[in-house]
Amino acid sequence: MAPFLRILGIETSCDETAAAVVERAVDGQPTVRSDVVLSQLEEHSAYGGVVPEIAARAHVEALDTLIDEALKRANVSLSDIDAIAATSGPGLIGGLLVGLMTGKAIAKASGKPLYAVNHLEGHALTARLTDGLAFPYLMLLVSGGHTQLILVRGVGQYERWGTTIDDALGEAFDKTAKLLSLPYPGGPAVERAAKSGNPDRFNFPRPLVGEAKLNFSFSGLKTAVRQAATEIAPLTEQDVADICASFQKAISRTLKDRIGRGLERFKSEFLHVDGAPALVVAGGVAANLEVRSTLQSLCDKHGFRFVAPPLRLCTDNAVMIAWAGLERMATGVAPDDLDVQPRSRWPLDSNAETLLGFGKRGAKA
């Protein structure tokens, strides 16, 4: 048996083009040989959000170069690669097509197996790469497209305990920033403004606090921010700072209730887990210090280990896609056929109740 498996990962689900080479030793130890990410922030900033057509075109222009760069940095050639892993969903269909078709072409030309990876599975398994976590554990995914609390039982074994019934948390940050004429991306802009604000000036709602089910809702909070801003317009710089600080406080209190209940449920269902149970956070909103502080305090209170992978591995990247492919290879999952199709909607837990974005293409996530 070879001492390790080596995969080329490709990620193009939204507005980052990424390629990486990652290895997994027989004992499970990972080695990231290269990690290349090209952000499209400048291309989309003028529009206040991601424009799908611009994103897809940028992937086409950059992906081949990034793959070549990833191989060079890893000091390997395609002949040294054991498999190809490419994001197949969920995400923007144009970008997914670019990455998956490129992965298919490389797999066909090189005779290597292809793994079509669920982007959310990449997030779910990253903590095993960075921190060597054993199953099971909880993951909070908070990004522009997703807000979910997921039980990670094993590779390919996921149980969604909660999801947003309307806006994702990152989306709420972006829309609040746009309302307040703050720059894109909205999350960092809101956090910067909040530093000089009064978090007690506005008593914004805490959606679903007290509910037994572990779902999230941020649409009403976003509406409350709009109403408050309209009532005191024109806004001063201090007004904006106070709104942002109050907005973050409402989010913090909401997460404290929602995630706290999730931690209690985990403890009641997994009494046999050796050592401290773990809560993993992933997604772009994981960079927010208020959110991190809230989650750390919750974990300290409930006796959980708080795991936040490095920010570059919380946001979209190809390392997590390669690692998910490696995890599937190591557990004996067969590679995908070359006729596999991208999926703009692809829930990790196909048995979960549909709450958001259901249509002919199926559940959003």
Coordinates of C-alpha atoms in Angstrom, one line a residue:
M1 CA 0.0 0.0 0.0
A2 CA 1.2 3.5 -0.9
P3 CA 2.3 5.6 2.2
F4 CA -0.2 8.3 1.3
L5 CA -3.0 9.4 -1.1
R6 CA -2.6 12.6 -3.0
I7 CA -5.5 14.6 -4.5
L8 CA -5.8 17.7 -6.6
G9 CA -8.8 19.8 -5.4
I10 CA -10.8 22.3 -7.4
E11 CA -13.3 24.8 -6.0
T12 CA -15.5 27.2 -8.1
S13 CA -18.9 27.2 -6.3
C14 CA -19.2 31.0 -5.8
D15 CA -16.7 33.9 -6.1
E16 CA -13.4 32.3 -5.3
T17 CA -11.4 30.3 -7.8
A18 CA -9.2 27.8 -6.0
A19 CA -6.9 24.8 -6.5
A20 CA -4.9 22.7 -4.0
V21 CA -2.9 19.6 -3.6
V22 CA -3.4 17.7 -0.4
E23 CA -2.1 14.3 0.9
R24 CA -3.5 11.9 3.5
A25 CA -1.1 9.4 5.0
V26 CA -2.2 5.8 5.9
D27 CA -2.6 6.9 9.5
G28 CA -4.9 9.7 8.5
Q29 CA -2.3 12.5 8.9
P30 CA -2.8 15.3 6.3
T31 CA -0.3 17.4 4.5
V32 CA -1.3 20.5 2.5
R33 CA 1.2 20.7 -0.3
S34 CA -0.3 23.7 -2.0
D35 CA -3.3 26.1 -1.5
V36 CA -4.0 28.7 -4.2
V37 CA -7.1 31.0 -4.0
L38 CA -8.0 33.9 -6.3
S39 CA -10.7 36.2 -4.9
Q40 CA -13.1 38.0 -7.2
L41 CA -13.9 40.7 -4.7
E42 CA -12.9 43.6 -7.0
E43 CA -15.1 42.2 -9.8
H44 CA -18.2 42.1 -7.7
S45 CA -17.8 45.0 -5.2
A46 CA -19.3 47.6 -7.5
Y47 CA -22.5 45.6 -7.5
G48 CA -22.8 45.0 -3.8
G49 CA -22.9 41.3 -4.2
V50 CA -21.9 38.4 -6.4
V51 CA -23.0 38.5 -10.1
P52 CA -23.2 34.9 -11.3
E53 CA -22.3 35.6 -14.9
I54 CA -19.2 37.6 -13.9
A55 CA -18.2 34.9 -11.4
A56 CA -18.4 32.1 -14.0
R57 CA -16.4 34.1 -16.6
A58 CA -13.7 34.8 -14.0
H59 CA -13.5 31.1 -13.2
V60 CA -13.0 30.3 -16.9
E61 CA -10.2 32.9 -17.2
A62 CA -8.3 31.9 -14.0
L63 CA -8.8 28.2 -13.3
D64 CA -6.3 26.6 -15.6
T65 CA -3.5 28.9 -14.4
L66 CA -4.4 28.3 -10.7
I67 CA -4.3 24.5 -11.2
D68 CA -0.9 24.8 -12.8
E69 CA 0.3 27.0 -10.0
A70 CA -1.0 24.5 -7.4
L71 CA 0.9 21.7 -9.0
K72 CA 4.1 23.8 -9.2
R73 CA 3.9 24.8 -5.6
A74 CA 3.4 21.2 -4.6
N75 CA 6.3 20.2 -6.8
V76 CA 4.3 17.5 -8.5
S77 CA 2.9 16.7 -11.9
L78 CA -0.5 15.2 -12.8
S79 CA 1.2 11.7 -13.0
D80 CA 1.9 12.1 -9.2
I81 CA -1.8 12.7 -8.4
D82 CA -4.0 9.8 -7.3
A83 CA -7.4 11.5 -7.9
I84 CA -9.2 14.7 -8.8
A85 CA -11.8 16.3 -6.5
A86 CA -14.0 19.1 -7.7
T87 CA -16.9 20.9 -6.1
S88 CA -20.1 19.7 -7.7
G89 CA -22.6 21.7 -5.6
P90 CA -24.3 23.4 -4.1
G91 CA -23.5 26.8 -5.5
L92 CA -23.8 29.0 -8.6
I93 CA -24.4 26.7 -11.5
G94 CA -22.1 28.6 -13.9
G95 CA -19.2 28.4 -11.6
L96 CA -19.9 24.7 -10.7
L97 CA -19.9 23.9 -14.4
V98 CA -16.5 25.4 -14.9
G99 CA -14.8 23.6 -12.0
L100 CA -16.5 20.2 -12.5
M101 CA -16.0 20.2 -16.3
T102 CA -12.3 21.0 -15.8
G103 CA -12.0 18.2 -13.2
K104 CA -13.7 15.8 -15.6
A105 CA -11.3 16.8 -18.4
I106 CA -8.2 16.3 -16.2
A107 CA -9.5 13.0 -14.9
K108 CA -10.3 11.7 -18.5
A109 CA -6.9 12.9 -19.9
S110 CA -4.9 11.5 -17.0
G111 CA -6.8 8.4 -16.3
K112 CA -7.3 9.4 -12.7
P113 CA -10.6 8.8 -10.7
L114 CA -12.9 11.8 -10.1
Y115 CA -14.7 12.7 -6.9
A116 CA -17.6 15.2 -7.3
V117 CA -17.6 16.8 -3.8
N118 CA -20.5 18.4 -1.9
H119 CA -19.1 21.9 -0.9
L120 CA -20.9 21.6 2.5
E121 CA -19.1 18.3 3.1
G122 CA -15.8 20.0 2.6
H123 CA -16.7 22.4 5.4
A124 CA -18.0 19.6 7.6
L125 CA -14.8 17.6 7.4
T126 CA -12.2 20.4 7.5
A127 CA -11.9 20.2 11.3
R128 CA -10.6 16.6 10.9
L129 CA -7.8 18.0 8.7
T130 CA -6.9 20.9 11.0
D131 CA -7.6 19.4 14.4
G132 CA -7.9 15.6 13.9
L133 CA -11.4 15.5 15.4
A134 CA -13.0 12.2 15.9
F135 CA -16.7 11.6 15.0
P136 CA -19.3 12.6 16.1
Y137 CA -19.3 16.4 16.5
L138 CA -21.5 19.4 15.8
M139 CA -20.8 21.9 13.0
L140 CA -22.3 25.4 12.7
L141 CA -22.0 26.6 9.1
V142 CA -22.5 30.3 8.9
S143 CA -21.9 31.9 5.5
G144 CA -23.6 34.1 2.8
G145 CA -25.6 31.1 1.5
H146 CA -26.0 28.8 4.5
T147 CA -26.8 28.9 8.2
Q148 CA -27.1 25.3 9.5
L149 CA -26.4 23.3 12.6
I150 CA -25.3 19.8 11.5
L151 CA -24.4 16.6 13.4
V152 CA -21.4 15.1 11.7
R153 CA -21.6 11.3 12.4
G154 CA -19.0 10.2 9.8
V155 CA -17.9 10.6 6.2
G156 CA -21.2 10.8 4.2
Q157 CA -23.3 10.7 7.4
Y158 CA -24.8 14.0 8.2
E159 CA -27.9 15.0 10.2
R160 CA -29.2 18.6 9.9
W161 CA -30.5 19.7 13.3
G162 CA -31.3 23.3 12.3
T163 CA -31.3 25.6 9.3
T164 CA -32.5 29.1 8.4
I165 CA -36.1 29.5 7.4
D166 CA -35.3 32.6 5.4
D167 CA -32.0 34.5 5.1
A168 CA -28.6 33.1 5.8
L169 CA -26.6 35.0 8.5
G170 CA -24.0 36.2 6.0
E171 CA -26.7 37.4 3.7
A172 CA -28.2 39.4 6.6
F173 CA -24.8 41.0 7.2
D174 CA -24.4 41.9 3.5
K175 CA -27.9 43.4 3.2
T176 CA -27.6 45.4 6.4
A177 CA -24.3 46.8 5.1
K178 CA -25.8 47.7 1.8
L179 CA -28.7 49.4 3.6
L180 CA -26.3 51.5 5.6
S181 CA -24.1 52.3 2.5
L182 CA -21.2 50.3 3.9
P183 CA -18.8 48.6 1.4
Y184 CA -19.0 45.0 0.2
P185 CA -18.4 42.5 1.6
G186 CA -20.8 43.4 4.3
G187 CA -19.7 41.3 7.2
P188 CA -16.3 42.9 7.8
A189 CA -17.8 46.3 7.2
V190 CA -20.5 45.9 9.8
E191 CA -18.0 44.5 12.3
R192 CA -15.7 47.5 11.8
A193 CA -18.5 50.0 12.2
A194 CA -19.8 48.2 15.3
K195 CA -16.6 48.7 17.2
S196 CA -17.4 52.4 17.9
G197 CA -21.1 51.8 18.4
N198 CA -23.5 51.5 21.3
P199 CA -25.0 47.9 21.3
D200 CA -27.8 49.0 23.6
R201 CA -29.2 51.9 21.6
F202 CA -31.6 49.7 19.5
N203 CA -33.5 46.8 20.9
F204 CA -33.6 44.6 17.7
P205 CA -35.5 41.3 17.8
R206 CA -34.0 38.0 18.6
P207 CA -35.7 35.7 16.1
L208 CA -36.9 32.3 17.3
V209 CA -35.3 32.6 20.7
G210 CA -37.1 30.2 23.0
E211 CA -38.2 27.8 20.2
A212 CA -37.6 24.1 20.8
K213 CA -36.6 23.5 17.2
L214 CA -33.1 24.5 16.3
N215 CA -33.8 26.6 13.3
F216 CA -32.7 30.2 12.5
S217 CA -34.4 33.3 11.1
F218 CA -32.8 36.6 10.2
S219 CA -35.3 38.2 7.8
G220 CA -37.2 40.0 10.6
L221 CA -34.0 41.3 12.1
K222 CA -33.0 42.7 8.8
T223 CA -36.4 44.4 8.5
A224 CA -36.1 45.9 11.9
V225 CA -32.7 47.4 11.0
R226 CA -34.3 49.0 7.9
Q227 CA -37.1 50.4 9.9
A228 CA -34.8 51.9 12.5
A229 CA -32.5 53.4 9.9
T230 CA -35.5 54.9 8.1
E231 CA -36.9 56.5 11.2
I232 CA -33.7 58.4 12.1
A233 CA -32.6 59.2 8.5
P234 CA -30.4 60.9 7.5
L235 CA -27.9 58.7 9.3
T236 CA -24.8 60.1 11.0
E237 CA -21.6 58.0 11.3
Q238 CA -22.5 57.3 14.9
D239 CA -26.0 56.2 14.0
V240 CA -24.5 53.7 11.6
A241 CA -22.1 52.5 14.3
D242 CA -24.9 52.1 16.8
I243 CA -27.1 50.2 14.4
C244 CA -24.3 47.8 13.6
A245 CA -23.4 47.2 17.2
S246 CA -27.1 46.6 18.1
F247 CA -27.4 44.3 15.1
Q248 CA -24.4 42.2 16.2
K249 CA -25.7 42.1 19.7
A250 CA -29.1 40.7 18.5
I251 CA -27.3 38.1 16.5
S252 CA -25.1 37.1 19.4
R253 CA -28.1 36.7 21.7
T254 CA -29.9 34.6 19.0
L255 CA -26.9 32.3 18.5
K256 CA -26.5 31.9 22.2
D257 CA -30.0 30.5 22.5
R258 CA -30.1 28.5 19.3
I259 CA -26.6 26.9 19.6
G260 CA -26.9 26.5 23.4
R261 CA -30.0 24.3 22.9
G262 CA -28.0 22.3 20.2
L263 CA -25.2 21.7 22.6
E264 CA -27.6 20.4 25.3
R265 CA -29.2 18.1 22.7
F266 CA -25.8 16.7 21.7
K267 CA -24.9 16.0 25.3
S268 CA -28.2 14.2 26.0
E269 CA -27.8 12.0 22.8
F270 CA -24.1 11.3 23.0
L271 CA -23.3 10.6 26.6
H272 CA -20.8 7.9 25.5
V273 CA -18.5 10.3 23.6
D274 CA -14.9 10.1 25.1
G275 CA -13.4 13.4 26.1
A276 CA -14.9 16.8 25.5
P277 CA -17.5 17.0 22.7
A278 CA -16.8 19.5 20.0
L279 CA -18.5 22.4 18.2
V280 CA -17.0 23.3 14.9
V281 CA -17.7 26.7 13.2
A282 CA -17.2 27.2 9.4
G283 CA -18.1 29.7 6.8
G284 CA -17.2 33.3 6.2
V285 CA -19.2 34.6 9.2
A286 CA -16.8 32.6 11.4
A287 CA -14.4 35.5 11.0
N288 CA -16.7 37.7 13.1
L289 CA -15.1 38.2 16.5
E290 CA -18.5 38.8 18.2
V291 CA -19.8 35.5 16.8
R292 CA -16.6 33.7 17.8
S293 CA -16.7 35.1 21.3
T294 CA -20.3 34.0 21.8
L295 CA -19.6 30.5 20.6
Q296 CA -16.5 30.2 22.7
S297 CA -18.4 31.3 25.8
L298 CA -21.2 28.8 25.0
C299 CA -18.7 26.0 24.7
D300 CA -16.9 26.9 27.9
K301 CA -20.3 26.9 29.7
H302 CA -21.4 23.5 28.3
G303 CA -18.0 21.7 28.5
F304 CA -17.5 21.6 24.7
R305 CA -14.3 22.1 22.7
F306 CA -14.6 25.0 20.4
V307 CA -12.9 24.4 17.0
A308 CA -12.5 27.2 14.5
P309 CA -10.2 26.2 11.6
P310 CA -8.0 29.0 10.3
L311 CA -10.1 31.6 8.4
R312 CA -8.6 30.7 5.0
L313 CA -10.1 27.2 5.5
C314 CA -13.4 28.5 6.9
T315 CA -14.1 30.4 3.7
D316 CA -14.3 28.8 0.2
N317 CA -11.1 26.9 -0.6
A318 CA -9.9 23.9 -2.5
V319 CA -8.0 22.3 0.4
M320 CA -11.3 21.3 2.0
I321 CA -12.6 19.9 -1.3
A322 CA -9.4 17.8 -1.7
W323 CA -9.6 16.6 1.9
A324 CA -13.2 15.6 1.5
G325 CA -12.2 13.6 -1.6
L326 CA -9.4 12.0 0.4
E327 CA -11.7 11.1 3.3
R328 CA -14.1 9.4 0.8
M329 CA -11.2 7.5 -0.8
A330 CA -10.0 6.3 2.6
T331 CA -13.4 5.0 3.6
G332 CA -13.7 3.1 0.3
V333 CA -16.3 5.3 -1.4
A334 CA -16.2 4.6 -5.2
P335 CA -15.3 7.5 -7.5
D336 CA -17.9 9.3 -9.6
D337 CA -18.7 8.6 -13.2
L338 CA -17.7 11.2 -15.7
D339 CA -21.3 11.9 -16.5
V340 CA -21.9 13.3 -13.0
Q341 CA -23.8 16.6 -13.2
P342 CA -23.4 19.8 -11.0
R343 CA -26.1 20.5 -8.6
S344 CA -27.0 24.1 -7.6
R345 CA -29.0 22.6 -4.7
W346 CA -27.5 19.7 -2.8
P347 CA -28.4 19.2 0.9
L348 CA -26.0 17.2 3.1
D349 CA -28.9 15.6 4.8
S350 CA -31.3 14.5 2.1
N351 CA -33.8 13.3 4.7
A352 CA -34.1 16.7 6.5
E353 CA -37.4 18.6 6.4
T354 CA -37.5 21.2 3.6
L355 CA -37.8 24.7 5.0
L356 CA -36.1 26.9 2.4
G357 CA -35.8 27.2 -1.3
F358 CA -37.7 24.1 -2.3
G359 CA -38.7 23.8 -6.0
K360 CA -38.3 21.6 -9.1
R361 CA -34.6 21.3 -8.4
G362 CA -35.1 20.1 -4.9
A363 CA -34.1 21.4 -1.5
K364 CA -31.6 24.2 -1.5
A365 CA -29.4 22.9 1.3

